[in-house]
PDB file of N, CA and C in Angstrom:
ATOM      1  N   ARG A  17      55.087  43.248  76.127  1.00 41.00           N
ATOM      2  CA  ARG A  17      54.029  43.848  76.911  1.00 41.00           C
ATOM      3  C   ARG A  17      53.785  43.075  78.214  1.00 41.00           C
ATOM      4  N   ARG A  18      53.807  41.801  78.150  1.00 40.00           N
ATOM      5  CA  ARG A  18      53.603  41.017  79.369  1.00 40.00           C
ATOM      6  C   ARG A  18      54.688  41.304  80.406  1.00 40.00           C
ATOM      7  N   ARG A  19      55.904  41.418  79.910  1.00 45.00           N
ATOM      8  CA  ARG A  19      56.998  41.713  80.828  1.00 45.00           C
ATOM      9  C   ARG A  19      56.775  43.043  81.530  1.00 45.00           C
ATOM     10  N   ARG A  20      56.288  44.013  80.816  1.00 48.00           N
ATOM     11  CA  ARG A  20      56.029  45.330  81.393  1.00 48.00           C
ATOM     12  C   ARG A  20      54.983  45.240  82.493  1.00 48.00           C
ATOM     13  N   ARG A  21      53.909  44.504  82.226  1.00 46.00           N
ATOM     14  CA  ARG A  21      52.861  44.382  83.241  1.00 46.00           C
ATOM     15  C   ARG A  21      53.380  43.671  84.481  1.00 46.00           C
ATOM     16  N   GLY A  22      54.163  42.613  84.268  1.00 53.00           N
ATOM     17  CA  GLY A  22      54.725  41.886  85.401  1.00 53.00           C
ATOM     18  C   GLY A  22      55.656  42.763  86.218  1.00 53.00           C
ATOM     19  N   ARG A  23      56.435  43.578  85.521  1.00 61.00           N
ATOM     20  CA  ARG A  23      57.362  44.473  86.206  1.00 61.00           C
ATOM     21  C   ARG A  23      56.611  45.502  87.028  1.00 61.00           C
ATOM     22  N   MET A  24      55.536  46.040  86.465  1.00 61.00           N
ATOM     23  CA  MET A  24      54.750  47.031  87.206  1.00 61.00           C
ATOM     24  C   MET A  24      54.134  46.403  88.448  1.00 61.00           C
ATOM     25  N   GLY A  25      53.637  45.179  88.314  1.00 70.00           N
ATOM     26  CA  GLY A  25      53.076  44.487  89.474  1.00 70.00           C
ATOM     27  C   GLY A  25      54.122  44.242  90.534  1.00 70.00           C
ATOM     28  N   SER A  26      55.310  43.882  90.084  1.00 78.00           N
ATOM     29  CA  SER A  26      56.419  43.656  91.003  1.00 78.00           C
ATOM     30  C   SER A  26      56.828  44.960  91.686  1.00 78.00           C
ATOM     31  N   ASP A  27      56.871  46.053  90.909  1.00 77.00           N
ATOM     32  CA  ASP A  27      57.209  47.356  91.480  1.00 77.00           C
ATOM     33  C   ASP A  27      56.175  47.787  92.507  1.00 77.00           C
ATOM     34  N   LEU A  28      54.900  47.545  92.211  1.00 79.00           N
ATOM     35  CA  LEU A  28      53.840  47.888  93.163  1.00 79.00           C
ATOM     36  C   LEU A  28      54.009  47.093  94.445  1.00 79.00           C
ATOM     37  N   TYR A  29      54.276  45.792  94.296  1.00 87.00           N
ATOM     38  CA  TYR A  29      54.480  44.937  95.469  1.00 87.00           C
ATOM     39  C   TYR A  29      55.682  45.432  96.279  1.00 87.00           C
ATOM     40  N   GLU A  30      56.781  45.726  95.585  1.00 88.00           N
ATOM     41  CA  GLU A  30      57.970  46.225  96.280  1.00 88.00           C
ATOM     42  C   GLU A  30      57.704  47.567  96.947  1.00 88.00           C
ATOM     43  N   GLY A  31      56.952  48.435  96.291  1.00 86.00           N
ATOM     44  CA  GLY A  31      56.611  49.722  96.878  1.00 86.00           C
ATOM     45  C   GLY A  31      55.781  49.571  98.141  1.00 86.00           C
ATOM     46  N   LEU A  32      54.794  48.676  98.087  1.00 91.00           N
ATOM     47  CA  LEU A  32      53.977  48.417  99.277  1.00 91.00           C
ATOM     48  C   LEU A  32      54.804  47.755 100.366  1.00 91.00           C
ATOM     49  N   GLN A  33      55.708  46.903  99.957  1.00 94.00           N
ATOM     50  CA  GLN A  33      56.589  46.251 100.922  1.00 94.00           C
ATOM     51  C   GLN A  33      57.481  47.286 101.614  1.00 94.00           C
ATOM     52  N   ASN A  34      58.046  48.201 100.866  1.00 92.00           N
ATOM     53  CA  ASN A  34      58.872  49.267 101.443  1.00 92.00           C
ATOM     54  C   ASN A  34      58.056  50.150 102.374  1.00 92.00           C
ATOM     55  N   THR A  35      56.827  50.448 101.976  1.00 93.00           N
ATOM     56  CA  THR A  35      55.953  51.255 102.828  1.00 93.00           C
ATOM     57  C   THR A  35      55.653  50.517 104.129  1.00 93.00           C
ATOM     58  N   GLY A  36      55.387  49.229 104.042  1.00 96.00           N
ATOM     59  CA  GLY A  36      55.125  48.425 105.244  1.00 96.00           C
ATOM     60  C   GLY A  36      56.326  48.334 106.156  1.00 96.00           C
ATOM     61  N   VAL A  37      57.496  48.152 105.571  1.00 96.00           N
ATOM     62  CA  VAL A  37      58.727  48.094 106.372  1.00 96.00           C
ATOM     63  C   VAL A  37      58.962  49.441 107.058  1.00 96.00           C
ATOM     64  N   GLY A  38      58.696  50.513 106.336  1.00 95.00           N
ATOM     65  CA  GLY A  38      58.848  51.838 106.940  1.00 95.00           C
ATOM     66  C   GLY A  38      57.899  52.047 108.108  1.00 95.00           C
ATOM     67  N   ALA A  39      56.653  51.631 107.924  1.00 96.00           N
ATOM     68  CA  ALA A  39      55.672  51.768 109.012  1.00 96.00           C
ATOM     69  C   ALA A  39      56.084  50.929 110.213  1.00 96.00           C
ATOM     70  N   LEU A  40      56.523  49.704 109.957  1.00 97.00           N
ATOM     71  CA  LEU A  40      56.954  48.832 111.052  1.00 97.00           C
ATOM     72  C   LEU A  40      58.176  49.395 111.763  1.00 97.00           C
ATOM     73  N   SER A  41      59.112  49.953 111.007  1.00 96.00           N
ATOM     74  CA  SER A  41      60.296  50.533 111.646  1.00 96.00           C
ATOM     75  C   SER A  41      59.929  51.727 112.519  1.00 96.00           C
ATOM     76  N   GLY A  42      58.942  52.503 112.086  1.00 96.00           N
ATOM     77  CA  GLY A  42      58.469  53.616 112.912  1.00 96.00           C
ATOM     78  C   GLY A  42      57.852  53.138 114.215  1.00 96.00           C
ATOM     79  N   ILE A  43      57.082  52.062 114.126  1.00 97.00           N
ATOM     80  CA  ILE A  43      56.449  51.501 115.333  1.00 97.00           C
ATOM     81  C   ILE A  43      57.514  50.982 116.295  1.00 97.00           C
ATOM     82  N   VAL A  44      58.499  50.263 115.768  1.00 97.00           N
ATOM     83  CA  VAL A  44      59.580  49.736 116.611  1.00 97.00           C
ATOM     84  C   VAL A  44      60.335  50.878 117.277  1.00 97.00           C
ATOM     85  N   GLU A  45      60.605  51.926 116.517  1.00 96.00           N
ATOM     86  CA  GLU A  45      61.319  53.082 117.073  1.00 96.00           C
ATOM     87  C   GLU A  45      60.545  53.704 118.236  1.00 96.00           C
ATOM     88  N   VAL A  46      59.241  53.859 118.070  1.00 97.00           N
ATOM     89  CA  VAL A  46      58.424  54.453 119.133  1.00 97.00           C
ATOM     90  C   VAL A  46      58.421  53.558 120.367  1.00 97.00           C
ATOM     91  N   VAL A  47      58.258  52.260 120.171  1.00 97.00           N
ATOM     92  CA  VAL A  47      58.215  51.330 121.305  1.00 97.00           C
ATOM     93  C   VAL A  47      59.536  51.339 122.062  1.00 97.00           C
ATOM     94  N   LEU A  48      60.650  51.406 121.332  1.00 97.00           N
ATOM     95  CA  LEU A  48      61.956  51.405 121.997  1.00 97.00           C
ATOM     96  C   LEU A  48      62.251  52.722 122.715  1.00 97.00           C
ATOM     97  N   GLN A  49      61.803  53.826 122.168  1.00 96.00           N
ATOM     98  CA  GLN A  49      62.122  55.124 122.759  1.00 96.00           C
ATOM     99  C   GLN A  49      61.090  55.622 123.761  1.00 96.00           C
ATOM    100  N   GLN A  50      59.944  54.992 123.842  1.00 96.00           N
ATOM    101  CA  GLN A  50      58.879  55.479 124.720  1.00 96.00           C
ATOM    102  C   GLN A  50      59.325  55.667 126.171  1.00 96.00           C
ATOM    103  N   PRO A  51      60.046  54.724 126.771  1.00 96.00           N
ATOM    104  CA  PRO A  51      60.457  54.945 128.166  1.00 96.00           C
ATOM    105  C   PRO A  51      61.344  56.188 128.336  1.00 96.00           C
ATOM    106  N   THR A  52      62.254  56.417 127.417  1.00 95.00           N
ATOM    107  CA  THR A  52      63.119  57.593 127.557  1.00 95.00           C
ATOM    108  C   THR A  52      62.335  58.883 127.361  1.00 95.00           C
ATOM    109  N   VAL A  53      61.342  58.846 126.498  1.00 94.00           N
ATOM    110  CA  VAL A  53      60.492  60.031 126.301  1.00 94.00           C
ATOM    111  C   VAL A  53      59.673  60.300 127.567  1.00 94.00           C
ATOM    112  N   ALA A  54      59.154  59.230 128.179  1.00 94.00           N
ATOM    113  CA  ALA A  54      58.371  59.406 129.410  1.00 94.00           C
ATOM    114  C   ALA A  54      59.236  59.973 130.532  1.00 94.00           C
ATOM    115  N   ILE A  55      60.462  59.487 130.644  1.00 95.00           N
ATOM    116  CA  ILE A  55      61.385  59.997 131.673  1.00 95.00           C
ATOM    117  C   ILE A  55      61.743  61.456 131.390  1.00 95.00           C
ATOM    118  N   LYS A  56      62.038  61.772 130.143  1.00 96.00           N
ATOM    119  CA  LYS A  56      62.367  63.152 129.756  1.00 96.00           C
ATOM    120  C   LYS A  56      61.219  64.096 130.095  1.00 96.00           C
ATOM    121  N   ASN A  57      59.992  63.685 129.745  1.00 94.00           N
ATOM    122  CA  ASN A  57      58.827  64.528 130.027  1.00 94.00           C
ATOM    123  C   ASN A  57      58.635  64.745 131.524  1.00 94.00           C
ATOM    124  N   ALA A  58      58.828  63.691 132.308  1.00 95.00           N
ATOM    125  CA  ALA A  58      58.686  63.814 133.762  1.00 95.00           C
ATOM    126  C   ALA A  58      59.723  64.788 134.320  1.00 95.00           C
ATOM    127  N   LEU A  59      60.948  64.672 133.859  1.00 96.00           N
ATOM    128  CA  LEU A  59      62.003  65.568 134.346  1.00 96.00           C
ATOM    129  C   LEU A  59      61.748  67.016 133.939  1.00 96.00           C
ATOM    130  N   GLN A  60      61.286  67.217 132.706  1.00 96.00           N
ATOM    131  CA  GLN A  60      61.012  68.577 132.245  1.00 96.00           C
ATOM    132  C   GLN A  60      59.855  69.220 133.002  1.00 96.00           C
ATOM    133  N   GLU A  61      58.901  68.395 133.418  1.00 95.00           N
ATOM    134  CA  GLU A  61      57.730  68.917 134.127  1.00 95.00           C
ATOM    135  C   GLU A  61      57.918  68.915 135.636  1.00 95.00           C
ATOM    136  N   GLY A  62      59.079  68.472 136.117  1.00 95.00           N
ATOM    137  CA  GLY A  62      59.351  68.473 137.541  1.00 95.00           C
ATOM    138  C   GLY A  62      58.614  67.374 138.292  1.00 95.00           C
ATOM    139  N   ARG A  63      58.173  66.343 137.617  1.00 94.00           N
ATOM    140  CA  ARG A  63      57.481  65.222 138.269  1.00 94.00           C
ATOM    141  C   ARG A  63      58.495  64.143 138.625  1.00 94.00           C
ATOM    142  N   ALA A  64      58.072  63.220 139.455  1.00 94.00           N
ATOM    143  CA  ALA A  64      58.919  62.074 139.803  1.00 94.00           C
ATOM    144  C   ALA A  64      59.089  61.197 138.560  1.00 94.00           C
ATOM    145  N   VAL A  65      60.268  60.598 138.441  1.00 94.00           N
ATOM    146  CA  VAL A  65      60.532  59.704 137.302  1.00 94.00           C
ATOM    147  C   VAL A  65      59.673  58.447 137.462  1.00 94.00           C
ATOM    148  N   PRO A  66      58.919  58.094 136.427  1.00 92.00           N
ATOM    149  CA  PRO A  66      58.044  56.919 136.524  1.00 92.00           C
ATOM    150  C   PRO A  66      58.848  55.636 136.715  1.00 92.00           C
ATOM    151  N   GLN A  67      58.323  54.763 137.516  1.00 91.00           N
ATOM    152  CA  GLN A  67      58.987  53.487 137.796  1.00 91.00           C
ATOM    153  C   GLN A  67      58.227  52.294 137.229  1.00 91.00           C
ATOM    154  N   SER A  68      56.949  52.444 136.994  1.00 93.00           N
ATOM    155  CA  SER A  68      56.166  51.287 136.546  1.00 93.00           C
ATOM    156  C   SER A  68      56.119  51.213 135.022  1.00 93.00           C
ATOM    157  N   PHE A  69      56.052  49.997 134.554  1.00 92.00           N
ATOM    158  CA  PHE A  69      55.990  49.722 133.121  1.00 92.00           C
ATOM    159  C   PHE A  69      54.788  50.406 132.476  1.00 92.00           C
ATOM    160  N   SER A  70      53.649  50.346 133.139  1.00 92.00           N
ATOM    161  CA  SER A  70      52.427  50.924 132.559  1.00 92.00           C
ATOM    162  C   SER A  70      52.520  52.446 132.417  1.00 92.00           C
ATOM    163  N   VAL A  71      53.204  53.096 133.340  1.00 92.00           N
ATOM    164  CA  VAL A  71      53.352  54.554 133.255  1.00 92.00           C
ATOM    165  C   VAL A  71      54.382  54.918 132.183  1.00 92.00           C
ATOM    166  N   LEU A  72      55.448  54.144 132.094  1.00 94.00           N
ATOM    167  CA  LEU A  72      56.469  54.412 131.082  1.00 94.00           C
ATOM    168  C   LEU A  72      55.913  54.269 129.661  1.00 94.00           C
ATOM    169  N   TYR A  73      55.002  53.330 129.479  1.00 95.00           N
ATOM    170  CA  TYR A  73      54.453  53.069 128.145  1.00 95.00           C
ATOM    171  C   TYR A  73      53.074  53.676 127.923  1.00 95.00           C
ATOM    172  N   ARG A  74      52.668  54.593 128.788  1.00 93.00           N
ATOM    173  CA  ARG A  74      51.380  55.261 128.606  1.00 93.00           C
ATOM    174  C   ARG A  74      51.405  56.074 127.308  1.00 93.00           C
ATOM    175  N   GLY A  75      50.430  55.849 126.439  1.00 93.00           N
ATOM    176  CA  GLY A  75      50.318  56.578 125.189  1.00 93.00           C
ATOM    177  C   GLY A  75      51.105  55.999 124.030  1.00 93.00           C
ATOM    178  N   VAL A  76      51.728  54.841 124.219  1.00 95.00           N
ATOM    179  CA  VAL A  76      52.572  54.278 123.162  1.00 95.00           C
ATOM    180  C   VAL A  76      51.759  53.899 121.918  1.00 95.00           C
ATOM    181  N   ILE A  77      50.540  53.458 122.084  1.00 96.00           N
ATOM    182  CA  ILE A  77      49.724  53.057 120.923  1.00 96.00           C
ATOM    183  C   ILE A  77      49.391  54.273 120.064  1.00 96.00           C
ATOM    184  N   VAL A  78      49.037  55.364 120.696  1.00 96.00           N
ATOM    185  CA  VAL A  78      48.734  56.581 119.942  1.00 96.00           C
ATOM    186  C   VAL A  78      49.992  57.088 119.231  1.00 96.00           C
ATOM    187  N   ASN A  79      51.121  57.075 119.936  1.00 95.00           N
ATOM    188  CA  ASN A  79      52.376  57.517 119.314  1.00 95.00           C
ATOM    189  C   ASN A  79      52.748  56.634 118.124  1.00 95.00           C
ATOM    190  N   ALA A  80      52.627  55.330 118.297  1.00 96.00           N
ATOM    191  CA  ALA A  80      52.967  54.400 117.216  1.00 96.00           C
ATOM    192  C   ALA A  80      52.017  54.576 116.034  1.00 96.00           C
ATOM    193  N   ALA A  81      50.740  54.766 116.307  1.00 96.00           N
ATOM    194  CA  ALA A  81      49.764  54.956 115.229  1.00 96.00           C
ATOM    195  C   ALA A  81      49.989  56.261 114.485  1.00 96.00           C
ATOM    196  N   SER A  82      50.547  57.244 115.160  1.00 95.00           N
ATOM    197  CA  SER A  82      50.789  58.521 114.485  1.00 95.00           C
ATOM    198  C   SER A  82      52.087  58.520 113.684  1.00 95.00           C
ATOM    199  N   ILE A  83      53.071  57.718 114.078  1.00 95.00           N
ATOM    200  CA  ILE A  83      54.352  57.723 113.367  1.00 95.00           C
ATOM    201  C   ILE A  83      54.391  56.718 112.225  1.00 95.00           C
ATOM    202  N   ALA A  84      53.609  55.649 112.297  1.00 96.00           N
ATOM    203  CA  ALA A  84      53.643  54.609 111.253  1.00 96.00           C
ATOM    204  C   ALA A  84      53.348  55.157 109.853  1.00 96.00           C
ATOM    205  N   PRO A  85      52.316  55.982 109.665  1.00 94.00           N
ATOM    206  CA  PRO A  85      52.091  56.512 108.324  1.00 94.00           C
ATOM    207  C   PRO A  85      53.206  57.449 107.847  1.00 94.00           C
ATOM    208  N   VAL A  86      53.830  58.133 108.775  1.00 94.00           N
ATOM    209  CA  VAL A  86      54.908  59.065 108.418  1.00 94.00           C
ATOM    210  C   VAL A  86      56.110  58.296 107.881  1.00 94.00           C
ATOM    211  N   THR A  87      56.592  57.318 108.659  1.00 94.00           N
ATOM    212  CA  THR A  87      57.762  56.566 108.214  1.00 94.00           C
ATOM    213  C   THR A  87      57.422  55.672 107.022  1.00 94.00           C
ATOM    214  N   GLY A  88      56.203  55.178 106.965  1.00 94.00           N
ATOM    215  CA  GLY A  88      55.788  54.385 105.810  1.00 94.00           C
ATOM    216  C   GLY A  88      55.825  55.199 104.533  1.00 94.00           C
ATOM    217  N   SER A  89      55.313  56.416 104.593  1.00 92.00           N
ATOM    218  CA  SER A  89      55.321  57.265 103.392  1.00 92.00           C
ATOM    219  C   SER A  89      56.742  57.666 103.005  1.00 92.00           C
ATOM    220  N   GLN A  90      57.619  57.827 104.000  1.00 92.00           N
ATOM    221  CA  GLN A  90      59.019  58.162 103.695  1.00 92.00           C
ATOM    222  C   GLN A  90      59.702  57.015 102.946  1.00 92.00           C
ATOM    223  N   PHE A  91      59.544  55.804 103.436  1.00 92.00           N
ATOM    224  CA  PHE A  91      60.171  54.654 102.782  1.00 92.00           C
ATOM    225  C   PHE A  91      59.575  54.437 101.401  1.00 92.00           C
ATOM    226  N   GLY A  92      58.251  54.507 101.291  1.00 90.00           N
ATOM    227  CA  GLY A  92      57.595  54.287 100.011  1.00 90.00           C
ATOM    228  C   GLY A  92      57.983  55.326  98.974  1.00 90.00           C
ATOM    229  N   THR A  93      58.028  56.575  99.375  1.00 89.00           N
ATOM    230  CA  THR A  93      58.403  57.648  98.449  1.00 89.00           C
ATOM    231  C   THR A  93      59.852  57.520  98.010  1.00 89.00           C
ATOM    232  N   SER A  94      60.730  57.192  98.930  1.00 89.00           N
ATOM    233  CA  SER A  94      62.137  57.004  98.565  1.00 89.00           C
ATOM    234  C   SER A  94      62.289  55.864  97.562  1.00 89.00           C
ATOM    235  N   PHE A  95      61.511  54.796  97.755  1.00 89.00           N
ATOM    236  CA  PHE A  95      61.555  53.675  96.812  1.00 89.00           C
ATOM    237  C   PHE A  95      61.067  54.102  95.434  1.00 89.00           C
ATOM    238  N   LEU A  96      59.935  54.795  95.393  1.00 88.00           N
ATOM    239  CA  LEU A  96      59.403  55.242  94.097  1.00 88.00           C
ATOM    240  C   LEU A  96      60.381  56.180  93.393  1.00 88.00           C
ATOM    241  N   PHE A  97      60.997  57.062  94.157  1.00 87.00           N
ATOM    242  CA  PHE A  97      61.987  57.973  93.589  1.00 87.00           C
ATOM    243  C   PHE A  97      63.151  57.189  92.990  1.00 87.00           C
ATOM    244  N   SER A  98      63.635  56.192  93.724  1.00 88.00           N
ATOM    245  CA  SER A  98      64.776  55.419  93.225  1.00 88.00           C
ATOM    246  C   SER A  98      64.414  54.658  91.954  1.00 88.00           C
ATOM    247  N   LYS A  99      63.202  54.138  91.873  1.00 86.00           N
ATOM    248  CA  LYS A  99      62.764  53.446  90.658  1.00 86.00           C
ATOM    249  C   LYS A  99      62.659  54.422  89.491  1.00 86.00           C
ATOM    250  N   TRP A 100      62.181  55.606  89.756  1.00 86.00           N
ATOM    251  CA  TRP A 100      62.025  56.615  88.711  1.00 86.00           C
ATOM    252  C   TRP A 100      63.385  57.072  88.181  1.00 86.00           C
ATOM    253  N   VAL A 101      64.306  57.361  89.106  1.00 85.00           N
ATOM    254  CA  VAL A 101      65.620  57.873  88.721  1.00 85.00           C
ATOM    255  C   VAL A 101      66.433  56.804  87.979  1.00 85.00           C
ATOM    256  N   THR A 102      66.316  55.560  88.387  1.00 85.00           N
ATOM    257  CA  THR A 102      67.132  54.496  87.785  1.00 85.00           C
ATOM    258  C   THR A 102      66.413  53.794  86.642  1.00 85.00           C
ATOM    259  N   ASN A 103      65.326  54.373  86.165  1.00 81.00           N
ATOM    260  CA  ASN A 103      64.561  53.790  85.063  1.00 81.00           C
ATOM    261  C   ASN A 103      64.128  52.360  85.382  1.00 81.00           C
ATOM    262  N   GLY A 104      63.523  52.201  86.523  1.00 79.00           N
ATOM    263  CA  GLY A 104      63.018  50.891  86.919  1.00 79.00           C
ATOM    264  C   GLY A 104      64.043  49.994  87.570  1.00 79.00           C
ATOM    265  N   GLY A 105      65.111  50.541  88.039  1.00 74.00           N
ATOM    266  CA  GLY A 105      66.124  49.758  88.734  1.00 74.00           C
ATOM    267  C   GLY A 105      67.197  49.200  87.833  1.00 74.00           C
ATOM    268  N   GLU A 106      67.415  49.815  86.684  1.00 78.00           N
ATOM    269  CA  GLU A 106      68.403  49.317  85.734  1.00 78.00           C
ATOM    270  C   GLU A 106      69.837  49.627  86.152  1.00 78.00           C
ATOM    271  N   ARG A 107      70.021  50.497  87.126  1.00 84.00           N
ATOM    272  CA  ARG A 107      71.368  50.814  87.608  1.00 84.00           C
ATOM    273  C   ARG A 107      71.286  51.161  89.094  1.00 84.00           C
ATOM    274  N   GLN A 108      72.448  51.254  89.721  1.00 87.00           N
ATOM    275  CA  GLN A 108      72.529  51.627  91.131  1.00 87.00           C
ATOM    276  C   GLN A 108      72.349  53.141  91.270  1.00 87.00           C
ATOM    277  N   LEU A 109      71.822  53.548  92.415  1.00 86.00           N
ATOM    278  CA  LEU A 109      71.722  54.974  92.699  1.00 86.00           C
ATOM    279  C   LEU A 109      73.102  55.555  92.998  1.00 86.00           C
ATOM    280  N   LYS A 110      73.336  56.755  92.535  1.00 88.00           N
ATOM    281  CA  LYS A 110      74.548  57.486  92.883  1.00 88.00           C
ATOM    282  C   LYS A 110      74.348  58.079  94.277  1.00 88.00           C
ATOM    283  N   PRO A 111      75.424  58.383  94.993  1.00 89.00           N
ATOM    284  CA  PRO A 111      75.279  58.930  96.350  1.00 89.00           C
ATOM    285  C   PRO A 111      74.369  60.156  96.417  1.00 89.00           C
ATOM    286  N   PHE A 112      74.505  61.078  95.476  1.00 90.00           N
ATOM    287  CA  PHE A 112      73.662  62.268  95.488  1.00 90.00           C
ATOM    288  C   PHE A 112      72.185  61.893  95.301  1.00 90.00           C
ATOM    289  N   GLU A 113      71.929  60.890  94.477  1.00 89.00           N
ATOM    290  CA  GLU A 113      70.549  60.449  94.239  1.00 89.00           C
ATOM    291  C   GLU A 113      69.958  59.797  95.482  1.00 89.00           C
ATOM    292  N   ARG A 114      70.780  59.108  96.249  1.00 88.00           N
ATOM    293  CA  ARG A 114      70.301  58.526  97.507  1.00 88.00           C
ATOM    294  C   ARG A 114      69.857  59.627  98.477  1.00 88.00           C
ATOM    295  N   VAL A 115      70.681  60.654  98.561  1.00 91.00           N
ATOM    296  CA  VAL A 115      70.348  61.785  99.433  1.00 91.00           C
ATOM    297  C   VAL A 115      69.072  62.456  98.951  1.00 91.00           C
ATOM    298  N   LEU A 116      68.974  62.672  97.653  1.00 89.00           N
ATOM    299  CA  LEU A 116      67.788  63.302  97.085  1.00 89.00           C
ATOM    300  C   LEU A 116      66.538  62.459  97.318  1.00 89.00           C
ATOM    301  N   GLY A 117      66.691  61.138  97.252  1.00 87.00           N
ATOM    302  CA  GLY A 117      65.559  60.250  97.542  1.00 87.00           C
ATOM    303  C   GLY A 117      65.089  60.395  98.989  1.00 87.00           C
ATOM    304  N   GLY A 118      66.043  60.515  99.906  1.00 87.00           N
ATOM    305  CA  GLY A 118      65.693  60.738 101.306  1.00 87.00           C
ATOM    306  C   GLY A 118      65.022  62.078 101.526  1.00 87.00           C
ATOM    307  N   VAL A 119      65.488  63.086 100.808  1.00 90.00           N
ATOM    308  CA  VAL A 119      64.874  64.418 100.897  1.00 90.00           C
ATOM    309  C   VAL A 119      63.429  64.359 100.396  1.00 90.00           C
ATOM    310  N   CYS A 120      63.227  63.654  99.278  1.00 87.00           N
ATOM    311  CA  CYS A 120      61.860  63.516  98.734  1.00 87.00           C
ATOM    312  C   CYS A 120      60.957  62.794  99.722  1.00 87.00           C
ATOM    313  N   GLY A 121      61.468  61.713 100.317  1.00 86.00           N
ATOM    314  CA  GLY A 121      60.686  60.976 101.319  1.00 86.00           C
ATOM    315  C   GLY A 121      60.332  61.838 102.511  1.00 86.00           C
ATOM    316  N   GLY A 122      61.312  62.596 102.990  1.00 86.00           N
ATOM    317  CA  GLY A 122      61.058  63.491 104.115  1.00 86.00           C
ATOM    318  C   GLY A 122      60.105  64.606 103.763  1.00 86.00           C
ATOM    319  N   GLY A 123      60.212  65.116 102.529  1.00 89.00           N
ATOM    320  CA  GLY A 123      59.338  66.193 102.090  1.00 89.00           C
ATOM    321  C   GLY A 123      57.883  65.746 102.001  1.00 89.00           C
ATOM    322  N   VAL A 124      57.656  64.521 101.575  1.00 84.00           N
ATOM    323  CA  VAL A 124      56.282  64.013 101.462  1.00 84.00           C
ATOM    324  C   VAL A 124      55.641  63.865 102.834  1.00 84.00           C
ATOM    325  N   SER A 125      56.444  63.487 103.822  1.00 79.00           N
ATOM    326  CA  SER A 125      55.865  63.254 105.154  1.00 79.00           C
ATOM    327  C   SER A 125      55.745  64.523 105.985  1.00 79.00           C
ATOM    328  N   ALA A 126      56.299  65.612 105.502  1.00 74.00           N
ATOM    329  CA  ALA A 126      56.287  66.846 106.285  1.00 74.00           C
ATOM    330  C   ALA A 126      54.930  67.509 106.316  1.00 74.00           C
TER     331      ALA A 126
END
């Protein structure tokens, strides 16, 4: 029984860790792509391409705050799915199960 409780605590920690990594990866993605999105928007709207750092990164905090929960939930759900399918991590995921885990993660965030 003690082993079971310890395992559940470890799984919870790993699940939260995966969710945090997912949220952080979403934030990094937004920060890296923000300048290209700003340039794309300017070109589509017929405006001059922004040259200043502050204009290129306008709205990055809102974008990052909106994507972090999405990518966090995707990573966390995929982790929970993998633990469920492998009976707590007793075996490796098969390729089809990896794809299905990604589908589940994407479905939760949709």
